[in-house]
Amino acid sequence: MYHKSQLTNPPFATFPSRNIYIMSSDITVARVIEKLPSRFQAEAAGSLDAIFQFILDDAEDFYISIKEQACSTAPGEHADPSITLLMDSDTFINVVTGQQDGMSAFLKGQLRAEGNVMLATQLGKLFKGQASS
């Protein structure tokens, strides 16, 4: 398990944009997390077995578990995540709702990653794209 102060910028990381759409003017981290399992694309997961840990500077930490083409979320920190993504809640919401590109957030230092950073590139295909309104 990583402590927020122990994680540093890796040489490469990305986070997909537009991987969830929430029709609400009151978007919160909790609401985004709640919607993730319903946006999960099981067929895209294949044999993936991974834990995506999200450390949010100003909100509750959580992780996404993907195993046997199933997705679940849980609050807190996982003991052995495959990848850890660090950011504040505004960056998290902006990236997952498509208001900001994940690579742009990374290049601006708003998003950091530790562990198997290549897993971050798979998040976009694992969750439905932004729906049209």
Coordinates of C-alpha atoms in Angstrom, one line a residue, residues 35-113:
K35 CA -22.0 4.8 -12.0
L36 CA -18.7 3.0 -12.8
P37 CA -20.0 -0.6 -12.5
S38 CA -23.0 0.1 -14.8
R39 CA -20.6 1.5 -17.4
F40 CA -18.3 -1.5 -17.3
Q41 CA -17.7 -3.4 -20.6
A42 CA -17.1 -7.0 -19.5
E43 CA -16.2 -8.2 -22.9
A44 CA -13.4 -5.6 -23.1
A45 CA -11.9 -6.9 -19.9
G46 CA -11.1 -10.3 -21.3
S47 CA -8.8 -12.1 -18.7
L48 CA -7.8 -8.9 -17.0
D49 CA -7.3 -9.2 -13.3
A50 CA -6.3 -5.8 -11.9
I51 CA -6.9 -3.4 -9.0
F52 CA -7.1 0.3 -10.0
Q53 CA -6.4 2.4 -6.8
F54 CA -7.5 6.1 -6.8
I55 CA -5.9 8.3 -4.2
L56 CA -7.8 11.6 -4.2
D57 CA -6.3 14.5 -2.4
D58 CA -9.5 16.0 -1.2
A59 CA -12.0 13.1 -1.3
E60 CA -12.3 9.5 -0.1
D61 CA -9.9 7.1 -1.7
F62 CA -11.4 4.1 -3.6
Y63 CA -10.4 1.3 -5.9
I64 CA -11.9 -0.6 -8.8
S65 CA -11.4 -4.3 -8.9
I66 CA -11.7 -6.1 -12.2
K67 CA -11.6 -9.9 -12.2
E68 CA -13.3 -12.6 -14.3
Q69 CA -15.0 -10.0 -16.4
A70 CA -16.7 -8.4 -13.4
C71 CA -16.2 -4.9 -11.9
S72 CA -16.7 -3.7 -8.4
T73 CA -15.7 -0.6 -6.5
A74 CA -14.8 -0.2 -2.8
P75 CA -13.8 2.7 -0.5
G76 CA -10.4 3.0 1.0
E77 CA -7.0 1.6 -0.1
H78 CA -6.3 -1.8 -1.4
A79 CA -3.3 -3.7 0.1
D80 CA -1.8 -4.6 -3.3
P81 CA -3.1 -2.4 -6.2
S82 CA -1.9 -3.0 -9.8
I83 CA -1.8 0.7 -10.4
T84 CA -2.3 3.7 -8.2
L85 CA -3.6 7.0 -9.8
L86 CA -3.3 10.2 -7.7
M87 CA -5.2 13.4 -8.3
D88 CA -7.7 15.8 -6.7
S89 CA -11.4 15.3 -7.0
D90 CA -11.8 18.1 -9.6
T91 CA -9.3 16.5 -11.9
F92 CA -10.9 13.0 -11.4
I93 CA -14.4 14.4 -12.3
N94 CA -13.1 16.4 -15.3
V95 CA -11.2 13.4 -16.7
V96 CA -13.9 10.8 -16.3
T97 CA -16.6 13.1 -17.7
G98 CA -14.5 14.1 -20.7
Q99 CA -14.0 17.7 -19.7
Q100 CA -10.3 17.2 -19.6
D101 CA -8.0 14.7 -21.4
G102 CA -6.2 12.3 -19.1
M103 CA -2.8 12.8 -20.8
S104 CA -3.2 16.5 -20.5
A105 CA -3.8 16.2 -16.8
F106 CA -0.7 14.0 -16.5
L107 CA 1.5 16.4 -18.5
K108 CA 0.2 19.3 -16.3
G109 CA 1.1 17.4 -13.1
Q110 CA -2.5 17.1 -12.1
L111 CA -2.4 13.3 -12.4
R112 CA 0.3 11.0 -11.2
A113 CA 0.6 7.2 -11.5

